[in-house]
Tab-separated table of C-alpha atoms in Angstrom:
chain	number	residue	atom	x	y	z
M	1249	MET	CA	89.397	-42.122	-5.331
M	1250	PRO	CA	86.613	-41.782	-2.775
M	1251	LEU	CA	85.711	-38.247	-4.124
M	1252	SER	CA	85.928	-37.285	-7.903
M	1253	PRO	CA	85.941	-33.876	-9.221
M	1254	MET	CA	82.797	-32.821	-11.162
M	1255	THR	CA	82.247	-29.852	-13.239
M	1256	PHE	CA	78.587	-28.456	-12.532
M	1257	PRO	CA	76.305	-26.647	-15.205
M	1258	ASP	CA	77.215	-23.338	-13.806
M	1259	GLY	CA	81.096	-23.836	-14.329
M	1260	HIS	CA	81.555	-24.643	-10.503
M	1261	VAL	CA	83.940	-27.168	-9.993
M	1262	GLY	CA	82.619	-29.440	-7.350
M	1263	TRP	CA	82.618	-33.177	-6.255
M	1264	ARG	CA	81.119	-36.681	-6.961
M	1265	ALA	CA	80.788	-39.302	-3.829
M	1266	HIS	CA	79.837	-42.292	-5.154
M	1267	ASP	CA	81.232	-45.394	-2.975
M	1268	HIS	CA	79.233	-46.305	-0.140
M	1269	ALA	CA	81.512	-45.252	2.878
M	1270	THR	CA	82.209	-41.954	1.238
M	1271	VAL	CA	78.256	-41.318	0.419
M	1272	ARG	CA	77.988	-42.114	4.576
M	1273	ALA	CA	80.495	-39.689	5.467
M	1274	VAL	CA	79.109	-36.909	3.511
M	1275	LEU	CA	75.518	-37.469	4.733
M	1276	ALA	CA	76.266	-37.807	8.340
M	1277	ASP	CA	78.947	-34.997	8.251
M	1278	GLY	CA	77.167	-31.379	9.811
M	1279	ARG	CA	79.764	-29.342	7.980
M	1280	PHE	CA	77.764	-30.323	4.739
M	1281	SER	CA	74.345	-28.501	4.215
M	1282	ILE	CA	71.233	-29.798	2.738
M	1283	ARG	CA	69.787	-25.885	1.771
M	1284	PRO	CA	68.765	-25.674	-1.949
M	1285	ASP	CA	69.792	-21.965	-1.656
M	1286	LEU	CA	73.439	-22.662	-1.087
M	1287	MET	CA	74.117	-25.186	-3.737
M	1288	HIS	CA	75.330	-25.485	-7.609
M	1289	ASN	CA	72.772	-27.218	-9.184
M	1290	PRO	CA	73.854	-30.581	-10.287
M	1291	PHE	CA	71.229	-31.029	-13.111
M	1292	GLY	CA	71.068	-27.485	-14.911
M	1293	PRO	CA	72.196	-23.909	-14.779
M	1294	GLY	CA	72.082	-22.514	-11.477
M	1295	SER	CA	74.358	-21.271	-8.687
M	1296	PRO	CA	74.178	-20.455	-4.950
M	1297	GLY	CA	71.285	-17.561	-4.579
M	1298	ASP	CA	69.504	-18.436	-7.587
M	1299	ALA	CA	67.191	-20.932	-5.687
M	1300	PRO	CA	64.913	-19.351	-2.772
M	1301	PRO	CA	65.536	-20.144	0.668
M	1302	SER	CA	63.104	-23.147	1.638
M	1303	PRO	CA	60.003	-22.217	3.402
M	1304	PRO	CA	59.872	-22.291	7.435
M	1305	GLY	CA	58.417	-25.597	8.075
M	1306	ALA	CA	59.789	-27.253	4.748
M	1307	PHE	CA	61.847	-29.529	7.070
M	1308	THR	CA	63.777	-31.723	4.572
M	1309	ASP	CA	65.519	-28.302	2.967
M	1310	HIS	CA	66.683	-27.226	6.405
M	1311	ASP	CA	69.902	-27.143	8.272
M	1312	PRO	CA	70.013	-27.734	12.013
M	1313	PRO	CA	68.788	-25.973	14.284
M	1314	ASP	CA	65.910	-25.579	11.875
M	1315	HIS	CA	65.778	-28.991	11.176
M	1316	THR	CA	66.145	-30.128	14.447
M	1317	ARG	CA	63.202	-27.778	15.842
M	1318	TYR	CA	61.074	-29.387	13.116
M	1319	ARG	CA	61.898	-32.717	12.891
M	1320	SER	CA	62.120	-33.716	16.725
M	1321	ARG	CA	58.306	-32.586	16.783
M	1322	LEU	CA	57.529	-35.349	14.150
M	1323	THR	CA	59.858	-37.981	15.330
M	1324	GLY	CA	57.377	-38.825	18.489
M	1325	GLN	CA	54.532	-39.294	15.892
M	1326	PHE	CA	55.660	-42.236	14.201
M	1327	THR	CA	54.925	-44.559	17.369
M	1328	VAL	CA	54.613	-48.323	17.187
M	1329	ARG	CA	51.242	-48.085	17.801
M	1330	ARG	CA	50.319	-45.646	14.897
M	1331	MET	CA	52.394	-47.955	12.740
M	1332	ARG	CA	50.490	-50.662	13.966
M	1333	LEU	CA	47.251	-49.079	12.928
M	1334	LEU	CA	48.324	-47.995	9.675
M	1335	ALA	CA	49.454	-51.430	8.755
M	1336	GLU	CA	45.745	-52.403	9.627
M	1337	ARG	CA	44.353	-49.437	7.372
M	1338	LEU	CA	46.969	-50.447	4.606
M	1339	GLU	CA	45.699	-54.115	4.542
M	1340	VAL	CA	41.774	-53.022	4.031
M	1341	ILE	CA	42.820	-50.323	1.749
M	1342	THR	CA	45.520	-52.579	-0.574
M	1343	ALA	CA	42.250	-55.475	-0.601
M	1344	GLU	CA	39.885	-52.727	-1.832
M	1345	HIS	CA	41.895	-51.452	-4.595
M	1346	LEU	CA	43.153	-55.104	-5.694
M	1347	ASP	CA	39.173	-55.470	-5.998
M	1348	GLU	CA	38.876	-52.325	-8.034
M	1349	LEU	CA	41.522	-53.717	-10.092
M	1350	ALA	CA	39.814	-56.794	-10.753
M	1351	ALA	CA	36.643	-55.106	-11.497
M	1352	GLN	CA	37.980	-53.119	-13.929
M	1353	GLY	CA	39.238	-56.032	-15.643
M	1354	SER	CA	42.230	-57.374	-17.787
M	1355	PRO	CA	43.954	-55.121	-18.986
M	1356	ALA	CA	44.324	-52.435	-16.627
M	1357	ASP	CA	46.813	-49.833	-15.688
M	1358	LEU	CA	48.598	-50.985	-12.486
M	1359	VAL	CA	49.881	-47.204	-11.925
M	1360	GLU	CA	46.278	-45.915	-12.336
M	1361	HIS	CA	44.239	-48.466	-10.281
M	1362	PHE	CA	46.863	-49.478	-7.624
M	1363	ALA	CA	50.299	-47.719	-7.156
M	1364	VAL	CA	49.067	-44.581	-7.313
M	1365	PRO	CA	46.005	-44.774	-4.963
M	1366	VAL	CA	47.379	-47.005	-2.354
M	1367	PRO	CA	49.985	-44.669	-1.178
M	1368	GLY	CA	47.756	-41.626	-1.679
M	1369	LEU	CA	45.231	-43.026	0.653
M	1370	MET	CA	47.870	-43.975	3.221
M	1371	ILE	CA	49.029	-40.326	2.981
M	1372	CYS	CA	45.365	-39.312	3.704
M	1373	GLU	CA	45.478	-41.757	6.809
M	1374	LEU	CA	48.623	-40.591	7.962
M	1375	LEU	CA	47.476	-36.518	8.182
M	1376	GLY	CA	44.106	-37.341	8.832
M	1377	VAL	CA	42.320	-35.879	5.562
M	1378	PRO	CA	38.502	-35.967	5.885
M	1379	TYR	CA	37.049	-38.627	3.733
M	1380	GLU	CA	34.840	-36.383	2.050
M	1381	ARG	CA	38.069	-34.203	0.528
M	1382	ARG	CA	40.033	-36.986	-0.265
M	1383	THR	CA	39.461	-37.244	-3.733
M	1384	GLU	CA	40.585	-33.564	-4.638
M	1385	PHE	CA	43.650	-34.106	-2.083
M	1386	GLN	CA	44.858	-37.031	-4.023
M	1387	GLN	CA	44.200	-35.402	-7.315
M	1388	ASP	CA	46.254	-32.273	-6.597
M	1389	ALA	CA	48.971	-34.433	-4.498
M	1390	MET	CA	49.087	-36.463	-8.158
M	1391	LEU	CA	49.695	-33.488	-9.881
M	1392	LEU	CA	52.210	-31.909	-7.547
M	1393	THR	CA	54.257	-35.068	-7.649
M	1394	GLY	CA	54.204	-35.811	-11.523
M	1395	ALA	CA	52.296	-39.069	-10.874
M	1396	SER	CA	48.921	-37.933	-12.730
M	1397	GLY	CA	50.246	-38.758	-16.345
M	1398	ALA	CA	49.139	-34.984	-17.411
M	1399	GLU	CA	51.561	-33.760	-20.233
M	1400	ALA	CA	49.897	-30.087	-20.984
M	1401	ASP	CA	50.959	-27.337	-19.147
M	1402	GLU	CA	52.319	-29.528	-16.803
M	1403	ALA	CA	54.599	-26.687	-14.765
M	1404	ALA	CA	51.626	-24.520	-14.405
M	1405	ALA	CA	49.216	-27.447	-13.238
M	1406	MET	CA	51.970	-28.517	-10.658
M	1407	PHE	CA	52.097	-24.830	-9.767
M	1408	GLU	CA	48.618	-24.518	-9.065
M	1409	ALA	CA	48.183	-27.667	-7.657
M	1410	PHE	CA	50.765	-26.705	-5.159
M	1411	GLY	CA	48.938	-23.796	-4.060
M	1412	ARG	CA	45.648	-25.437	-3.461
M	1413	LEU	CA	47.382	-28.355	-1.394
M	1414	GLN	CA	48.990	-25.493	0.649
M	1415	ARG	CA	45.765	-23.530	1.247
M	1416	PHE	CA	44.076	-27.240	2.194
M	1417	MET	CA	47.060	-27.759	4.372
M	1418	LEU	CA	46.489	-24.534	6.265
M	1419	GLU	CA	42.773	-25.199	6.582
M	1420	MET	CA	43.605	-28.831	7.936
M	1421	VAL	CA	45.846	-26.826	10.671
M	1422	ALA	CA	43.108	-24.961	11.901
M	1423	ALA	CA	40.604	-27.646	11.609
M	1424	LYS	CA	42.751	-30.216	13.740
M	1425	ARG	CA	43.131	-27.394	16.614
M	1426	ALA	CA	39.458	-26.815	16.839
M	1427	GLU	CA	38.711	-30.866	16.344
M	1428	PRO	CA	41.918	-33.081	16.678
M	1429	THR	CA	41.532	-36.627	15.326
M	1430	ASP	CA	44.084	-39.680	15.866
M	1431	ASP	CA	46.542	-38.689	13.101
M	1432	VAL	CA	50.081	-37.175	12.919
M	1433	LEU	CA	48.928	-33.502	11.896
M	1434	SER	CA	46.189	-33.555	14.887
M	1435	ASP	CA	49.206	-34.310	17.262
M	1436	LEU	CA	51.405	-32.016	15.861
M	1437	VAL	CA	49.089	-29.338	16.299
M	1438	ASN	CA	48.031	-30.010	19.728
M	1439	SER	CA	51.317	-31.045	21.180
M	1440	GLU	CA	53.156	-29.199	23.871
M	1441	GLN	CA	55.118	-26.399	21.850
M	1442	GLY	CA	57.701	-25.419	24.509
M	1443	ASP	CA	59.500	-22.457	24.407
M	1444	SER	CA	59.716	-22.125	20.460
M	1445	PRO	CA	55.804	-22.808	19.503
M	1446	LEU	CA	55.340	-23.724	15.675
M	1447	THR	CA	53.454	-21.257	13.396
M	1448	ASP	CA	50.519	-22.681	11.231
M	1449	ASP	CA	52.565	-21.921	8.111
M	1450	GLU	CA	55.352	-24.199	9.699
M	1451	MET	CA	52.753	-26.846	10.451
M	1452	ALA	CA	51.357	-26.747	7.097
M	1453	ALA	CA	54.768	-26.873	5.185
M	1454	MET	CA	55.615	-29.911	7.480
M	1455	GLY	CA	52.581	-31.475	6.425
M	1456	MET	CA	53.609	-31.032	2.625
M	1457	ALA	CA	56.669	-32.246	3.346
M	1458	LEU	CA	55.336	-35.348	4.571
M	1459	LEU	CA	53.036	-35.455	1.549
M	1460	GLY	CA	56.017	-35.008	-0.814
M	1461	GLY	CA	58.304	-37.443	0.568
M	1462	GLY	CA	55.647	-40.391	1.116
M	1463	LEU	CA	53.502	-40.106	-1.853
M	1464	ASP	CA	55.814	-39.876	-5.380
M	1465	THR	CA	58.352	-42.358	-3.805
M	1466	THR	CA	56.027	-44.958	-2.866
M	1467	THR	CA	53.767	-44.839	-5.975
M	1468	ASN	CA	57.035	-45.447	-8.020
M	1469	MET	CA	58.353	-48.233	-5.505
M	1470	LEU	CA	55.077	-50.081	-6.238
M	1471	SER	CA	55.202	-49.854	-9.914
M	1472	LEU	CA	59.186	-50.209	-10.749
M	1473	GLY	CA	59.450	-52.875	-8.017
M	1474	SER	CA	56.130	-55.015	-9.665
M	1475	LEU	CA	58.315	-54.663	-12.737
M	1476	GLU	CA	61.092	-56.251	-11.852
M	1477	LEU	CA	59.412	-58.938	-9.789
M	1478	LEU	CA	57.213	-59.837	-13.154
M	1479	ARG	CA	60.712	-60.297	-15.214
M	1480	GLU	CA	61.373	-63.703	-13.697
M	1481	PRO	CA	58.607	-66.094	-11.827
M	1482	ALA	CA	61.198	-67.115	-9.461
M	1483	ARG	CA	61.769	-63.456	-8.039
M	1484	VAL	CA	57.722	-63.477	-7.094
M	1485	GLU	CA	58.477	-66.990	-5.119
M	1486	ALA	CA	61.270	-65.572	-3.434
M	1487	MET	CA	59.188	-62.204	-2.479
M	1488	LEU	CA	56.360	-64.142	-0.899
M	1489	ALA	CA	58.797	-66.476	0.711
M	1490	ASP	CA	60.552	-63.323	2.601
M	1491	PRO	CA	58.583	-60.072	1.891
M	1492	GLY	CA	60.598	-58.243	4.384
M	1493	ALA	CA	64.307	-59.494	2.668
M	1494	ALA	CA	62.654	-58.811	-1.044
M	1495	VAL	CA	61.852	-55.078	-0.050
M	1496	GLU	CA	65.211	-54.433	1.255
M	1497	GLU	CA	66.895	-55.748	-1.589
M	1498	LEU	CA	64.439	-53.993	-4.200
M	1499	LEU	CA	64.759	-50.627	-2.392
M	1500	ARG	CA	68.621	-51.333	-2.722
M	1501	TYR	CA	69.000	-52.299	-6.404
M	1502	ILE	CA	66.143	-49.497	-7.527
M	1503	SER	CA	67.437	-46.786	-5.593
M	1504	LEU	CA	64.412	-44.616	-6.358
M	1505	THR	CA	66.288	-41.329	-5.715
M	1506	PRO	CA	69.484	-41.871	-7.107
M	1507	ALA	CA	71.234	-38.805	-6.041
M	1508	THR	CA	71.148	-35.563	-3.795
M	1509	ALA	CA	73.510	-32.896	-2.716
M	1510	ARG	CA	75.114	-31.161	0.029
M	1511	THR	CA	77.529	-27.905	0.087
M	1512	ALA	CA	80.297	-27.651	2.306
M	1513	LEU	CA	79.896	-25.009	5.082
M	1514	GLU	CA	83.310	-24.740	5.870
M	1515	ASP	CA	86.334	-26.770	4.685
M	1516	ALA	CA	86.025	-30.200	5.214
M	1517	GLU	CA	88.264	-32.862	4.516
M	1518	ILE	CA	86.814	-36.571	3.432
M	1519	ASP	CA	89.148	-39.406	3.177
M	1520	GLY	CA	92.190	-37.230	2.599
M	1521	VAL	CA	90.368	-34.885	0.033
M	1522	VAL	CA	89.721	-31.296	0.990
M	1523	VAL	CA	86.438	-29.812	0.068
M	1524	ARG	CA	86.576	-26.154	0.564
M	1525	ALA	CA	83.848	-24.016	1.874
M	1526	GLY	CA	81.318	-23.224	-0.813
M	1527	ASP	CA	81.795	-26.260	-2.813
M	1528	THR	CA	78.956	-28.571	-3.563
M	1529	VAL	CA	79.209	-32.715	-3.491
M	1530	PHE	CA	76.758	-34.355	-5.529
M	1531	VAL	CA	75.831	-37.406	-3.699
M	1532	GLU	CA	75.553	-40.794	-5.611
M	1533	LEU	CA	73.182	-42.933	-3.259
M	1534	GLY	CA	72.299	-45.434	-6.406
M	1535	SER	CA	76.032	-45.723	-7.265
M	1536	ALA	CA	76.469	-46.424	-3.120
M	1537	ASN	CA	74.001	-48.994	-3.418
M	1538	ARG	CA	75.904	-50.934	-5.896
M	1539	ASP	CA	79.401	-50.629	-4.528
M	1540	PRO	CA	81.303	-53.927	-4.911
M	1541	ALA	CA	83.141	-53.102	-2.003
M	1542	ARG	CA	79.865	-53.169	0.312
M	1543	TYR	CA	77.898	-55.636	-1.541
M	1544	THR	CA	78.668	-59.023	-3.580
M	1545	ASP	CA	77.587	-59.194	-7.420
M	1546	PRO	CA	75.926	-55.863	-6.502
M	1547	ASP	CA	74.247	-55.377	-10.325
M	1548	VAL	CA	72.475	-58.528	-9.569
M	1549	LEU	CA	68.840	-58.601	-7.743
M	1550	ASP	CA	69.181	-61.170	-5.050
M	1551	LEU	CA	65.975	-60.902	-2.980
M	1552	ALA	CA	67.287	-63.587	-0.725
M	1553	ARG	CA	70.140	-61.154	0.005
M	1554	GLY	CA	69.315	-59.802	3.256
M	1555	THR	CA	70.664	-56.582	2.330
M	1556	ALA	CA	71.491	-54.614	5.228
M	1557	GLY	CA	72.810	-50.747	5.224
M	1558	HIS	CA	71.580	-49.954	2.093
M	1559	LEU	CA	70.918	-45.874	1.295
M	1560	ALA	CA	67.692	-45.742	-0.095
M	1561	PHE	CA	66.577	-43.502	2.479
M	1562	GLY	CA	69.557	-41.774	2.765
M	1563	HIS	CA	71.774	-41.307	5.994
M	1564	GLY	CA	72.215	-38.883	8.630
M	1565	ILE	CA	69.792	-36.640	10.129
M	1566	HIS	CA	67.799	-36.312	7.051
M	1567	GLN	CA	67.344	-39.657	6.664
M	1568	CYS	CA	63.859	-40.269	5.726
M	1569	ILE	CA	61.508	-39.992	8.461
M	1570	GLY	CA	58.657	-42.174	7.494
M	1571	GLN	CA	60.938	-44.861	5.953
M	1572	HIS	CA	59.316	-47.687	8.432
M	1573	LEU	CA	55.996	-47.041	7.064
M	1574	ALA	CA	57.057	-46.942	3.640
M	1575	ARG	CA	58.467	-50.519	4.395
M	1576	ILE	CA	55.109	-51.520	5.947
M	1577	GLU	CA	53.464	-50.390	2.648
M	1578	LEU	CA	55.652	-52.077	0.467
M	1579	LYS	CA	55.622	-55.548	2.647
M	1580	ILE	CA	51.905	-55.733	2.543
M	1581	ALA	CA	51.190	-54.166	-1.007
M	1582	PHE	CA	53.803	-56.948	-2.847
M	1583	PRO	CA	52.515	-59.819	-1.625
M	1584	ALA	CA	48.981	-58.707	-1.799
M	1585	LEU	CA	49.256	-58.032	-5.505
M	1586	PHE	CA	50.665	-61.242	-6.323
M	1587	THR	CA	48.537	-63.464	-4.557
M	1588	ARG	CA	45.475	-62.111	-5.691
M	1589	PHE	CA	46.808	-62.100	-9.228
M	1590	PRO	CA	49.105	-64.861	-9.206
M	1591	ARG	CA	49.348	-64.860	-13.348
M	1592	LEU	CA	49.825	-61.309	-13.518
M	1593	ARG	CA	52.059	-60.227	-16.417
M	1594	LEU	CA	52.815	-56.985	-18.546
M	1595	ALA	CA	50.121	-56.345	-21.333
M	1596	VAL	CA	52.740	-54.727	-23.510
M	1597	ALA	CA	56.657	-55.064	-24.234
M	1598	GLU	CA	58.653	-53.641	-21.505
M	1599	ASP	CA	60.072	-51.102	-24.169
M	1600	GLU	CA	56.842	-49.731	-24.626
M	1601	LEU	CA	56.377	-48.739	-21.163
M	1602	PRO	CA	56.247	-44.702	-20.712
M	1603	ARG	CA	58.530	-43.484	-18.324
M	1604	ARG	CA	58.388	-40.620	-16.409
M	1605	ALA	CA	60.676	-37.805	-17.498
M	1606	SER	CA	62.717	-37.231	-14.095
M	1607	LEU	CA	66.051	-36.352	-12.864
M	1608	VAL	CA	65.068	-36.683	-9.130
M	1609	ILE	CA	62.706	-39.908	-9.069
M	1610	GLY	CA	62.203	-41.994	-11.952
M	1611	GLY	CA	59.228	-44.229	-12.358
M	1612	LEU	CA	56.468	-45.494	-14.827
M	1613	GLU	CA	53.373	-43.284	-16.454
M	1614	ARG	CA	51.517	-46.222	-17.030
M	1615	MET	CA	51.878	-50.162	-16.762
M	1616	PRO	CA	49.371	-52.539	-18.325
M	1617	VAL	CA	48.804	-55.440	-17.014
M	1618	VAL	CA	46.649	-59.022	-17.932
M	1619	TRP	CA	46.230	-61.948	-15.780
M	1620	ASP	CA	43.795	-64.964	-15.788
């Protein structure tokens, strides 16, 4: 059955979409909303109206026409030229942090010294964070995404970090207007706004959305991807032989964001099943990426598979806007890591690796490694 009934924690009977074709159909259908304030929460108590509307500019949680207005301003910022320049900077940043990892000495934490700082600095490059502010920016970004490993009073720390980052992003908007540099935020602030100009609050929220979408996901892909590669030496060899194919298969296999949700704005028929207006559909990206109707032996990690059409970055109008940058980061970082440390291995048993307690994006708190 393409859609299966599902009872949500608040008692709402909604739906699960779990095969590849149905997941794509729901994500591409304009009759389904991404707005959190319209959804039944699949992870805990929460009925529509319990969650506040997302702030203006937080384009990942808006429907058209607002989403179209925001995203169209960003789409043109991810140019071939900018991706090339960011790739060049990434090669330098990656090499510098591998030097620091070597200087740290074996054993060392791959999360702390590699998986967290490399994506963090790439977000700084993308947004144009001044060098003298990058340390504080990264520290708050790590707190916000839960990548800092802090446990005490975590909710309060995340709330405070969110407030500081919001204020910092507003300061950045004003600074880029006064003195633009070569980065996405400068181009956004100083671009032709047309009949519907963006407010400073909207542009700051768009910057926050880019931060949230680009840091946590790539950090966890670097750690979890490295873990998968370390399980078998042949996997490292396959990755070095064809990094592009290996990255796509790792994205499919790990499916870092395993699920999302949509709510029907009107009655909508999907493969013969009528989803009523107000029904929430739990959309299982991870399950779709392991659909045997789409992939042969889907539970096998085959780095030479040449995976096409996976849904790790979503589908439809909300497909990840930074996916090309994420691919660049992974295709540069993995080969660099295993070329520099060909005898890299875990310093502890795999079942001793502390994992992040998250229902949305999984990852590792720490990953002690050794080499010789």
